[in-house]
Amino acid sequence: LFALTMLFFLNYCVCGCCWALRPRYKRLVDNIFPEDPEDGLVKANMEKLTFFALSAPEKLDRIAAYLSERLTRELNRHRYGYVCIALEAMEQLLLACHCQSINLLVESFLGTLRLLLEADRPHLHILATGSFVKFANIEEDTPSYHRSYDFFVSRFSEMCHSDHEDPDTRIKIRVSGIRGLQGVVRKTVDDELQVNIWEPRHMEQIVPALLVNLEQGNSDSPAEQTEVCFRELLGRAAYGHINNAIRPVLMHLDSRSLWEGGSFAVRCFQIIMFSIQSQHSHLVIQQLLGHLDANSRSPASVRAGIVEVLSEAAVIEATGSVGPTVLEVFNTLLRQLRQSVDYQLTGYYDNAGKHKTTSFHEKTLQDAVIKTIGSFANTLPVYQRSEVMLFIMGKIPVPGIYPALGSPNTGRMIQVMLLKSLSNLLTALPSSFLEPLLSFTLMDDPEIRLLVLSILTSLIDRRHNAARITAVRYFSEMCVSAVQHAQRLYRHVFLACKEESNGPSHYQALFILLVVLSVELVSEEVLVDLIRLILALQEMGVTNQESLSVWNRCSLHAVCAAALHVLSQTGPPPPLHQHVTQVIESRQKGAPHLLPESVLCDQPRYQNKPIRRHLLFVQSKVCEALTGSSYSTQCERLNTPYTPQLTVILHC
C-alpha cells in the first residue's frame, strides 16, 4: 500500500511539474477547452489568451499552430464539440489581432479550414465556410504576399453543385458554397496582392456554380442568395474583367441548351446589365454579338434566343452607349437577317445540307432580329439613327440599281425584311434616304408597297396621330407640325394608287398617310396641294384610264371621301366642310359603295354603274368654298389639275 501511494505521488509530481514547465501559450490554449464540450469556450480563459497574444504578437504563429494541432487531434478523434471550440478561438484571435504578425495566424487558420473542408462531414463544411466568411469580412492592416485562395474557389464551387441525398442538407451545403464564393470575392477583388479572381480559370468555376443554382430557382435551390452573390461579383468587375466574367455565362448557356425558350438567358443578362457599371454595358453587347456570329450555323431557336437577349440588353443599356462601332452592331444583325432568309429558302441552316430548318423557325428569328434593331435604335441619339437608316437603305437590293442577290425570291425576302427593320428606326427624313425609299412604292410586290407606305406614315407622324386611326373613319381636329419633300410624297401616293394589286390594307395605309400629311403639314399651300391630289385621285377613279377594277375604283372614291372629310376640319373655312358633308350624305343615301364602310371591309359591296355629279367632289365648288378666306390666294393653283412632278417644285 505504501509503495502504491508513493508511486501515485511521484507520478502526480512529475506530471504536474511537466505541465507547469510547458510554454505559457500552450497552457493558455489548453485552458480555453472545458471538460464538457457542450459548455462551450471558456470565456474568461479566452480573454487571457487574447490579452497574451496582443501583448506578445511574436507568439501568434505558435498559438495558431498549437490551436490547429489541437483541432486536428480532436477532429481525428471525432470530438466535434472541441473542434468547434478551437475554431471559435481562432476566429476571436483573428478579430482581435490587427498587427503585422496576423499573416502567420491567417496561414494556420486557412490550413485548418482546408482540413475541415476536406473532411467527409457536411456539417464541418458548413462550419468552415461560416468561419471563412467571418474572416473575409475582416479588413487587414498589412499586405499579404503569399496567400492563395485557389483551393477555396474550387471547393466552394464544388459545394454549389452538391447533390446530397437529403434535400435540407443539400440546400445548406449549396448556400454555404455560395456564401463562401462571396467571401472569396470580397477578400480578393480589391487587393492587388491577392490572387486575381478574374482570371478565366477562376471565373470558369465561379460563374457556372452560381448559374446552376440561379437556373433552378425552386425550393431545392438557393436562388435568392445566388442572385445577390452574382450581382455583387458583377458590380465589382472593372473594365478589363467584363469579358472574363461574361464568357463563362455564354458557355454555360450553350452547354445546357438554355438559349432556346430564352427566359433564363434573358433573366441572366438582365441581372448582368443591371449589375455592371453602366459605362461597361457595351462590352456585354459586343460579347453577345460575337456569340451570335459564332452560332450562325446553329438552329434558329438558338439564334433567336441570343437575339432576344440582345434586344432585352439593349433596352437596359444606357442611351448612346452601344460603343464606338455603332454601325457594326447593325451590320451584324442585318447579316443574321440575310443569312436567315437564305436558310429559309434552302431549308437547311448549314452549307452541307445536313441540318434542316423550317420557315416558321426562321421567321421567328427574323421577327426577333427586327425587334432588336428597333431596341438598339432607341438607345441612339437622333443623328445616329439617321445614319443607321441610310446604312440599312444601302443594304436593300433595288432592281436596276443594286446587283441581284441570288434568286428573285431571295432578293424579295431581303427587301421585305430590311424594310420592316426600317420601321423601327423612324426619325429624320434626309433626301438621301427618301429617294430610294420612295422608289419602293412603285414596285410590283404589294407587300413591299404596303411596308413603304407604313414607313412613310411613321416618318411624317411626329405626334403619333396614326395610332388613333384604327379604320377609315371621319374624325375631328388634330395638332400639327411641318415636314419637307411634300411634292415627292404626293407623286408617289398618286402613282401607288394606280396599282391593280392594291388591297384593303393598301387603301387603309394610303388613307392614313393622307390624314397624317393633312395634320402634320397644316399650311394653306399644303392643304390646297392635298385637295388637288385628292381630286386627281377621284378623277382617276371616274375616267378609269388605268383600267382599274370596279373594286379598286370604288376604294379610291372611298379613300378620297374619308381624306377630304378630315382635311376640311383642319383649317379651311366651313363652306368646304359643308360641301364635303353634302357629298358624303348623298353617297350614304344613293351610293354607299363609294364610302369606306361598304367597300373597305371583309365583305365589300360595290356596283359598276356611272357616278352622278352630286356624288362627286366638284373642283369649282371647292374653289368657291375657299373664296373670301385666307385661302383665296391659293385658288388659282386649285384651278390647275394635279399632275405628278418628276422634280421637286418649291412655292414661295
XYZ file of C-alpha atoms in Angstrom:
652
model
C 0.000 0.000 0.000
C 2.855 2.346 0.868
C 4.523 1.557 -2.450
C 1.370 2.302 -4.385
C 0.883 5.576 -2.527
C 4.416 6.701 -3.263
C 4.074 5.739 -6.959
C 0.916 7.830 -7.309
C 2.576 10.768 -5.557
C 5.651 10.636 -7.765
C 3.536 10.381 -10.928
C 1.470 13.381 -9.834
C 4.546 15.432 -9.097
C 6.244 14.574 -12.375
C 3.136 15.265 -14.474
C 2.366 18.436 -12.571
C 5.882 19.682 -12.941
C 5.911 18.845 -16.656
C 2.621 20.697 -17.198
C 3.953 23.654 -15.268
C 7.061 23.668 -17.440
C 5.052 23.801 -20.688
C 5.126 27.104 -22.601
C 2.646 29.618 -21.308
C 0.809 29.982 -24.660
C 0.098 26.227 -24.673
C -1.273 26.376 -21.155
C -3.440 29.326 -22.100
C -4.726 27.474 -25.146
C -5.459 24.309 -23.148
C -7.361 26.305 -20.560
C -9.981 27.529 -23.073
C -11.274 23.968 -23.533
C -13.855 22.909 -20.915
C -14.219 19.401 -19.544
C -17.583 19.079 -21.295
C -17.558 20.458 -24.869
C -21.236 21.304 -24.587
C -20.267 24.050 -22.115
C -18.572 25.870 -24.952
C -15.495 28.074 -24.948
C -14.265 29.156 -21.505
C -14.663 32.891 -22.000
C -12.532 34.050 -19.079
C -9.590 31.970 -20.211
C -10.154 33.094 -23.807
C -9.786 36.678 -22.660
C -6.468 35.770 -21.035
C -5.269 34.119 -24.254
C -6.289 37.143 -26.303
C -4.512 39.535 -23.937
C -1.366 37.413 -24.126
C -1.488 37.345 -27.933
C -1.871 41.126 -28.092
C 0.959 41.615 -25.575
C 3.311 39.214 -27.356
C 2.402 39.256 -31.059
C 5.561 37.329 -31.901
C 3.881 34.321 -30.288
C 0.870 34.438 -32.607
C 2.241 31.932 -35.093
C 2.906 29.405 -32.327
C -0.506 29.990 -30.769
C -2.157 29.437 -34.130
C -0.073 26.334 -34.836
C -0.949 24.814 -31.475
C -4.652 25.604 -31.890
C -4.517 23.953 -35.295
C -2.777 20.941 -33.764
C -5.454 20.647 -31.074
C -8.207 20.964 -33.660
C -6.639 18.274 -35.846
C -6.301 15.914 -32.897
C -9.918 16.421 -31.855
C -11.068 16.000 -35.455
C -9.274 12.663 -35.741
C -10.948 11.539 -32.523
C -14.362 12.677 -33.865
C -14.750 15.032 -30.918
C -16.526 17.676 -32.971
C -17.531 19.802 -29.986
C -13.881 20.562 -29.262
C -13.314 21.184 -32.986
C -15.920 23.945 -32.877
C -14.295 25.440 -29.757
C -10.841 25.505 -31.372
C -12.208 27.140 -34.499
C -14.095 29.749 -32.468
C -10.905 30.598 -30.596
C -9.035 31.135 -33.872
C -11.826 33.404 -35.123
C -11.680 35.556 -31.989
C -7.909 35.896 -32.278
C -8.266 36.958 -35.905
C -10.769 39.642 -34.972
C -8.605 40.927 -32.142
C -5.157 40.904 -33.742
C -4.598 43.624 -36.351
C -0.845 43.622 -36.487
C 1.972 42.552 -38.765
C 2.069 39.010 -37.374
C -1.524 38.333 -38.313
C -0.369 36.792 -41.586
C 1.207 33.940 -39.632
C -2.069 33.420 -37.806
C -4.008 33.506 -41.077
C -1.916 30.788 -42.672
C -2.659 28.362 -39.840
C -6.296 29.416 -39.880
C -6.688 28.792 -43.600
C -4.885 25.472 -43.286
C -7.373 24.461 -40.616
C -10.295 25.423 -42.846
C -8.850 23.315 -45.677
C -8.712 20.365 -43.315
C -12.369 20.800 -42.361
C -13.494 21.298 -45.965
C -11.693 18.084 -46.988
C -13.469 16.076 -44.297
C -16.448 13.905 -45.233
C -18.868 15.592 -42.844
C -21.282 18.154 -44.368
C -21.719 19.969 -41.056
C -17.958 20.560 -40.949
C -18.076 22.042 -44.460
C -20.808 24.421 -43.341
C -18.854 25.265 -40.160
C -15.651 26.006 -42.083
C -17.479 28.129 -44.656
C -19.100 30.246 -41.962
C -15.700 30.808 -40.404
C -14.199 31.778 -43.757
C -16.982 34.327 -44.341
C -16.197 35.948 -40.984
C -12.541 36.102 -41.960
C -13.414 37.589 -45.362
C -15.176 40.500 -43.665
C -12.057 41.461 -41.693
C -10.165 44.430 -43.093
C -6.476 43.670 -42.689
C -3.937 46.385 -41.888
C -0.973 44.679 -43.517
C -0.480 43.300 -47.043
C -0.200 39.576 -47.696
C 2.181 38.362 -50.370
C 1.985 34.582 -50.357
C -1.640 33.771 -49.690
C -3.583 31.541 -52.075
C -7.323 31.044 -52.334
C -7.334 28.609 -55.260
C -8.409 25.715 -53.060
C -11.313 27.686 -51.612
C -12.552 28.773 -55.047
C -12.539 25.167 -56.181
C -14.086 23.746 -53.004
C -16.817 26.357 -52.630
C -17.717 25.967 -56.317
C -17.966 22.226 -55.796
C -20.277 22.751 -52.816
C -22.577 24.828 -55.031
C -23.123 21.699 -57.141
C -23.915 19.482 -54.126
C -26.312 16.610 -54.822
C -26.585 15.338 -51.243
C -29.439 12.878 -50.835
C -31.082 14.878 -48.041
C -32.791 17.983 -49.532
C -32.315 20.154 -46.441
C -28.642 19.269 -46.183
C -28.201 19.834 -49.910
C -29.624 23.348 -49.659
C -27.448 24.156 -46.639
C -24.315 22.967 -48.444
C -25.164 24.966 -51.558
C -25.921 28.093 -49.572
C -22.604 27.679 -47.772
C -20.806 27.283 -51.092
C -22.395 30.476 -52.422
C -21.535 32.390 -49.259
C -18.002 31.047 -49.466
C -17.584 32.281 -53.038
C -18.978 35.634 -51.991
C -16.354 35.741 -49.249
C -13.536 34.911 -51.665
C -14.640 37.707 -53.982
C -14.807 40.238 -51.154
C -11.397 39.195 -49.844
C -9.543 39.274 -53.134
C -11.232 41.629 -55.577
C -9.854 44.892 -54.164
C -6.402 43.606 -53.160
C -3.861 43.658 -55.985
C -1.532 41.403 -53.982
C -4.111 38.623 -53.757
C -4.917 36.016 -56.369
C -6.585 37.517 -59.452
C -10.116 36.211 -59.059
C -10.991 37.443 -62.567
C -8.658 35.011 -64.309
C -10.525 32.622 -66.656
C -9.592 29.566 -64.564
C -11.423 31.045 -61.580
C -14.351 32.563 -63.456
C -14.964 29.245 -65.212
C -15.568 27.691 -61.790
C -17.380 30.523 -60.006
C -19.853 31.615 -62.687
C -21.253 28.146 -63.589
C -21.554 27.318 -59.886
C -23.754 30.381 -59.422
C -25.762 29.870 -62.609
C -26.648 26.283 -61.733
C -28.400 27.490 -58.586
C -29.887 30.528 -60.290
C -31.222 28.321 -63.071
C -33.249 26.001 -60.857
C -34.975 28.759 -58.911
C -37.125 26.449 -56.763
C -37.326 25.305 -53.168
C -34.358 22.996 -53.732
C -32.089 25.836 -54.836
C -30.942 28.985 -53.005
C -31.736 31.241 -55.960
C -32.105 34.416 -53.923
C -28.682 34.107 -52.272
C -27.207 33.180 -55.640
C -28.547 36.307 -57.314
C -27.169 38.517 -54.552
C -23.739 36.924 -54.946
C -23.859 37.142 -58.740
C -24.813 40.827 -58.629
C -22.010 41.590 -56.175
C -19.477 39.785 -58.347
C -20.509 41.694 -61.477
C -20.760 45.006 -59.646
C -17.091 44.733 -58.695
C -15.940 43.951 -62.242
C -13.675 46.579 -63.777
C -13.420 47.316 -67.498
C -10.789 44.650 -68.145
C -12.697 41.956 -66.262
C -16.075 42.078 -68.037
C -15.171 39.703 -70.851
C -13.783 37.066 -68.468
C -16.975 37.266 -66.402
C -19.370 37.072 -69.376
C -17.652 34.326 -71.361
C -18.484 31.549 -68.818
C -22.123 32.680 -68.881
C -22.252 32.166 -72.642
C -20.516 28.788 -72.329
C -22.956 27.675 -69.618
C -25.994 28.659 -71.687
C -24.522 26.808 -74.674
C -23.653 23.616 -72.813
C -27.050 23.333 -71.147
C -29.062 24.425 -74.230
C -30.600 27.346 -72.357
C -30.874 29.774 -75.280
C -33.994 28.041 -76.539
C -37.032 29.385 -74.776
C -34.912 32.308 -73.698
C -36.481 33.042 -70.313
C -33.474 32.026 -68.200
C -30.968 33.527 -70.634
C -32.891 36.811 -70.620
C -33.026 36.783 -66.828
C -29.259 36.173 -66.609
C -28.426 39.123 -68.810
C -30.965 41.363 -67.116
C -29.072 40.703 -63.880
C -25.772 41.321 -65.669
C -26.852 44.581 -67.315
C -28.338 45.973 -64.103
C -25.309 44.938 -62.015
C -22.290 46.052 -64.037
C -21.192 49.661 -64.212
C -23.195 51.403 -66.924
C -20.134 52.546 -68.864
C -19.175 48.900 -69.392
C -22.512 47.753 -70.813
C -21.363 47.981 -74.435
C -18.798 45.253 -73.692
C -21.634 42.856 -72.884
C -23.370 43.789 -76.137
C -20.174 43.118 -78.084
C -19.800 39.716 -76.420
C -23.376 38.812 -77.362
C -22.916 39.974 -80.955
C -19.754 37.924 -81.276
C -21.522 34.909 -79.812
C -24.373 35.381 -82.273
C -21.904 35.286 -85.160
C -20.244 32.214 -83.673
C -23.640 30.471 -83.635
C -24.594 31.468 -87.174
C -24.856 27.772 -88.083
C -26.836 26.792 -85.007
C -30.583 26.032 -85.026
C -32.892 29.007 -85.493
C -34.223 28.630 -81.949
C -30.708 29.126 -80.544
C -30.056 32.166 -82.735
C -33.468 33.598 -81.836
C -32.704 33.137 -78.136
C -29.435 35.070 -78.432
C -31.171 37.814 -80.415
C -33.921 38.066 -77.793
C -31.288 38.509 -75.103
C -29.646 41.209 -77.222
C -32.961 43.012 -77.511
C -33.560 42.969 -73.758
C -29.973 44.022 -73.044
C -30.303 46.967 -75.434
C -33.392 48.200 -73.574
C -31.481 48.220 -70.291
C -28.345 49.727 -71.763
C -27.776 53.421 -71.156
C -28.689 55.736 -74.031
C -25.955 56.085 -76.612
C -23.558 53.597 -75.020
C -23.642 50.954 -77.742
C -19.976 51.751 -78.186
C -17.752 53.184 -80.875
C -18.802 50.722 -83.598
C -22.493 51.553 -83.855
C -22.823 50.520 -87.498
C -21.091 47.222 -86.763
C -23.897 46.342 -84.351
C -26.493 46.829 -87.075
C -24.270 45.192 -89.675
C -24.145 42.031 -87.547
C -27.925 41.990 -87.120
C -28.544 42.608 -90.827
C -26.099 39.845 -91.702
C -28.085 37.476 -89.494
C -31.271 38.613 -91.217
C -29.824 37.952 -94.657
C -28.465 34.595 -93.561
C -31.823 33.563 -92.109
C -33.526 34.352 -95.417
C -31.042 32.055 -97.195
C -31.682 29.288 -94.649
C -35.431 29.705 -95.026
C -35.266 29.303 -98.802
C -32.874 26.338 -98.782
C -34.471 24.584 -95.807
C -31.063 23.991 -94.174
C -29.017 26.052 -91.739
C -25.645 24.716 -92.882
C -23.821 24.561 -96.195
C -23.587 20.788 -96.105
C -27.372 20.386 -96.226
C -27.472 18.101 -93.190
C -29.358 20.165 -90.627
C -32.912 21.092 -91.562
C -34.776 24.225 -90.580
C -38.338 25.438 -91.139
C -39.874 28.676 -92.375
C -41.665 29.055 -89.052
C -38.453 28.973 -87.024
C -36.596 31.263 -89.405
C -39.472 33.782 -89.447
C -39.467 33.749 -85.657
C -35.779 34.593 -85.766
C -36.322 37.322 -88.364
C -39.022 38.953 -86.232
C -36.665 38.848 -83.244
C -33.863 40.497 -85.258
C -36.196 43.254 -86.477
C -37.357 43.885 -82.901
C -33.749 44.017 -81.727
C -32.826 46.548 -84.409
C -35.570 48.774 -83.014
C -34.352 48.245 -79.445
C -30.844 49.317 -80.383
C -32.161 52.269 -82.375
C -33.932 53.603 -79.309
C -30.599 53.810 -77.452
C -29.110 56.113 -80.102
C -29.325 59.878 -80.484
C -31.342 61.105 -83.461
C -28.363 61.916 -85.668
C -27.015 58.367 -85.313
C -30.423 56.903 -86.052
C -30.449 58.769 -89.360
C -27.050 57.307 -90.209
C -28.286 53.808 -89.421
C -31.367 54.303 -91.615
C -29.149 55.274 -94.543
C -26.912 52.314 -93.789
C -29.870 49.921 -93.938
C -31.188 51.551 -97.116
C -27.831 50.841 -98.694
C -28.293 47.149 -97.937
C -31.693 46.846 -99.649
C -31.477 45.413 -103.184
C -33.260 47.651 -105.723
C -33.858 46.354 -109.268
C -31.674 48.202 -111.751
C -29.575 49.864 -109.035
C -28.122 47.160 -106.846
C -26.820 43.804 -108.087
C -29.235 40.897 -107.991
C -28.993 38.754 -104.886
C -29.327 35.148 -105.937
C -32.838 34.097 -106.883
C -35.727 36.602 -107.188
C -37.256 35.134 -104.046
C -34.069 35.850 -102.108
C -33.996 39.477 -103.222
C -37.677 39.997 -102.456
C -37.498 38.462 -98.977
C -34.441 40.519 -98.118
C -36.248 43.649 -99.288
C -39.213 42.834 -97.059
C -37.044 42.066 -94.013
C -34.904 45.199 -94.330
C -37.909 47.433 -94.902
C -39.536 46.003 -91.798
C -36.385 46.778 -89.837
C -36.552 50.386 -91.034
C -39.929 50.847 -89.374
C -38.164 50.606 -86.011
C -35.669 53.366 -86.845
C -38.007 56.166 -87.862
C -36.504 59.605 -87.348
C -35.397 62.445 -89.640
C -36.144 62.426 -93.354
C -32.974 63.247 -95.333
C -33.176 63.372 -99.135
C -30.574 60.639 -99.498
C -32.887 58.359 -97.568
C -36.207 59.481 -99.048
C -35.398 58.938 -102.726
C -34.543 55.219 -102.547
C -37.395 54.626 -100.099
C -39.982 56.221 -102.380
C -38.782 54.107 -105.268
C -40.177 51.055 -103.462
C -43.733 52.451 -103.667
C -43.662 51.663 -107.399
C -42.647 48.017 -107.096
C -44.955 45.235 -108.252
C -44.874 43.435 -104.915
C -47.926 44.599 -102.870
C -46.352 43.587 -99.534
C -43.326 45.814 -100.146
C -45.535 48.731 -101.213
C -47.595 48.369 -98.049
C -44.472 48.341 -95.886
C -43.169 51.510 -97.531
C -46.490 53.306 -97.033
C -46.373 52.370 -93.363
C -42.787 53.623 -93.073
C -43.604 56.923 -94.776
C -46.563 57.452 -92.467
C -44.476 56.804 -89.382
C -41.718 59.117 -90.580
C -44.137 62.002 -91.004
C -46.335 61.271 -87.995
C -44.346 63.112 -85.316
C -47.303 63.431 -82.936
C -48.409 59.796 -83.250
C -51.807 60.570 -84.738
C -51.716 57.446 -86.910
C -52.083 55.283 -83.816
C -55.510 56.845 -83.264
C -56.745 55.750 -86.693
C -57.893 52.141 -86.477
C -60.034 52.242 -89.618
C -61.022 54.582 -92.420
C -63.349 56.885 -90.491
C -64.100 60.569 -90.063
C -62.723 62.369 -87.027
C -62.107 65.834 -85.673
C -59.205 68.233 -85.332
C -55.609 67.285 -84.533
C -52.438 69.187 -83.766
C -49.837 69.818 -86.486
C -46.153 70.311 -87.349
C -44.099 70.604 -90.547
C -42.182 68.324 -92.928
C -40.236 68.653 -96.185
C -40.290 66.904 -99.548
C -44.101 67.130 -99.893
C -44.200 67.099 -103.704
C -42.238 63.872 -103.860
C -44.661 62.262 -101.449
C -47.687 63.458 -103.444
C -46.245 61.991 -106.631
C -45.634 58.569 -105.112
C -49.034 58.499 -103.415
C -50.653 59.225 -106.778
C -48.621 56.554 -108.564
C -49.194 53.994 -105.814
C -52.968 54.371 -106.267
C -52.652 53.124 -109.863
C -51.563 49.637 -108.802
C -54.152 46.980 -109.642
C -52.760 44.656 -106.948
C -53.667 47.058 -104.128
C -55.796 45.507 -101.408
C -57.819 46.897 -98.469
C -54.654 47.247 -96.383
C -53.059 49.414 -99.080
C -56.010 51.780 -99.242
C -56.119 51.877 -95.461
C -52.424 52.822 -95.435
C -52.948 55.443 -98.169
C -55.774 56.995 -96.188
C -53.684 57.126 -93.018
C -50.803 58.688 -94.933
C -53.068 61.384 -96.396
C -54.558 62.115 -92.971
C -51.150 62.365 -91.330
C -49.971 64.655 -94.134
C -53.000 66.885 -93.614
C -52.489 67.269 -89.870
C -48.696 67.430 -89.909
C -48.352 69.770 -92.929
C -51.035 72.197 -91.940
C -50.307 75.201 -94.110
C -52.644 76.755 -96.659
C -50.323 75.829 -99.504
C -50.031 72.218 -98.418
C -53.769 71.779 -97.816
C -54.547 73.109 -101.302
C -51.992 70.701 -102.772
C -53.583 67.801 -100.910
C -57.036 68.787 -102.153
C -55.643 68.880 -105.716
C -54.138 65.422 -105.167
C -57.422 64.003 -103.843
C -59.411 65.475 -106.740
C -56.892 63.924 -109.137
C -57.362 60.528 -107.457
C -61.115 60.952 -107.771
C -60.676 61.698 -111.482
C -58.593 58.541 -111.832
C -61.491 56.544 -110.424
C -64.047 58.238 -112.716
C -62.202 58.093 -116.070
C -60.520 54.750 -115.376
C -57.669 55.463 -117.772
C -55.571 52.984 -115.805
C -58.099 50.155 -116.383
C -58.582 49.521 -112.689
C -61.125 47.008 -111.428
C -64.529 48.151 -110.163
C -63.478 47.417 -106.590
C -60.255 49.442 -106.960
C -62.179 52.441 -108.332
C -64.771 52.275 -105.551
C -61.943 52.055 -102.999
C -60.329 55.163 -104.483
C -63.561 57.113 -104.102
C -63.921 55.890 -100.528
C -60.394 56.989 -99.617
C -60.958 60.409 -101.229
C -64.170 60.934 -99.250
C -62.607 59.975 -95.933
C -59.463 62.055 -96.513
C -61.357 65.158 -97.620
C -63.614 64.879 -94.607
C -60.541 65.175 -92.393
C -58.895 67.918 -94.472
C -61.998 70.073 -94.296
C -61.686 70.153 -90.498
C -58.013 71.111 -90.251
C -58.221 74.796 -91.123
C -60.210 75.577 -94.306
C -63.383 77.714 -93.974
C -66.691 75.997 -93.027
C -68.183 76.076 -96.559
C -65.662 73.439 -97.650
C -66.716 71.142 -94.848
C -70.359 71.713 -95.770
C -69.697 70.668 -99.366
C -67.830 67.536 -98.298
C -70.564 66.622 -95.842
C -73.273 67.040 -98.510
C -71.479 64.686 -100.909
C -70.950 62.080 -98.184
C -74.613 62.245 -97.151
C -75.657 61.816 -100.795
C -73.462 58.741 -101.063
C -74.907 57.306 -97.889
C -78.367 57.547 -99.432
C -77.723 56.522 -103.022
C -74.186 55.143 -103.403
C -72.833 53.572 -100.172
C -70.340 51.559 -102.260
C -68.344 54.811 -102.621
C -67.790 55.007 -98.859
C -65.211 53.063 -96.826
C -67.756 51.288 -94.625
C -69.091 49.357 -97.633
C -66.054 48.768 -99.788
C -63.044 48.604 -97.438
C -64.274 45.721 -95.312
C -64.142 41.933 -95.141
C -67.232 41.526 -97.366
C -67.208 44.544 -99.726
C -70.394 45.649 -101.504
C -69.885 47.634 -104.706
C -71.603 48.346 -108.027
C -70.391 49.028 -111.560
C -72.530 51.952 -112.663
C -71.900 55.574 -113.666
C -71.343 58.062 -110.847
C -73.580 61.102 -110.918
C -72.236 64.610 -110.388
C -73.863 65.122 -106.968
C -71.919 62.097 -105.695
C -68.559 63.689 -106.567
C -66.488 66.432 -105.010
C -66.554 69.285 -107.507
C -63.464 71.417 -108.077
C -65.460 74.593 -108.763
C -67.465 74.224 -105.551
C -64.313 73.600 -103.565
C -62.750 76.728 -105.064
C -65.914 78.710 -104.318
C -65.866 77.499 -100.696
C -62.322 78.823 -100.264
C -63.017 82.187 -101.857
C -63.200 85.111 -99.464
C -60.910 83.480 -96.920
C -57.155 83.438 -96.447
C -57.129 80.588 -98.979
C -58.181 82.949 -101.789
C -54.578 83.415 -102.899
C -54.311 79.657 -103.451
C -57.460 79.321 -105.594
C -55.536 79.888 -108.825
C -53.404 76.849 -108.086
C -56.547 74.885 -107.208
C -57.854 75.539 -110.723
C -54.797 73.750 -112.121
C -55.334 69.951 -112.139
C -52.720 67.970 -110.244
C -50.126 66.082 -112.288
C -47.209 64.141 -110.752
C -43.967 66.142 -110.763
C -40.699 64.404 -111.528
C -38.755 67.095 -109.696
C -39.417 68.998 -106.516
C -41.418 72.215 -107.042
C -40.975 74.841 -104.369
C -43.699 77.502 -103.954
C -42.535 80.627 -102.211
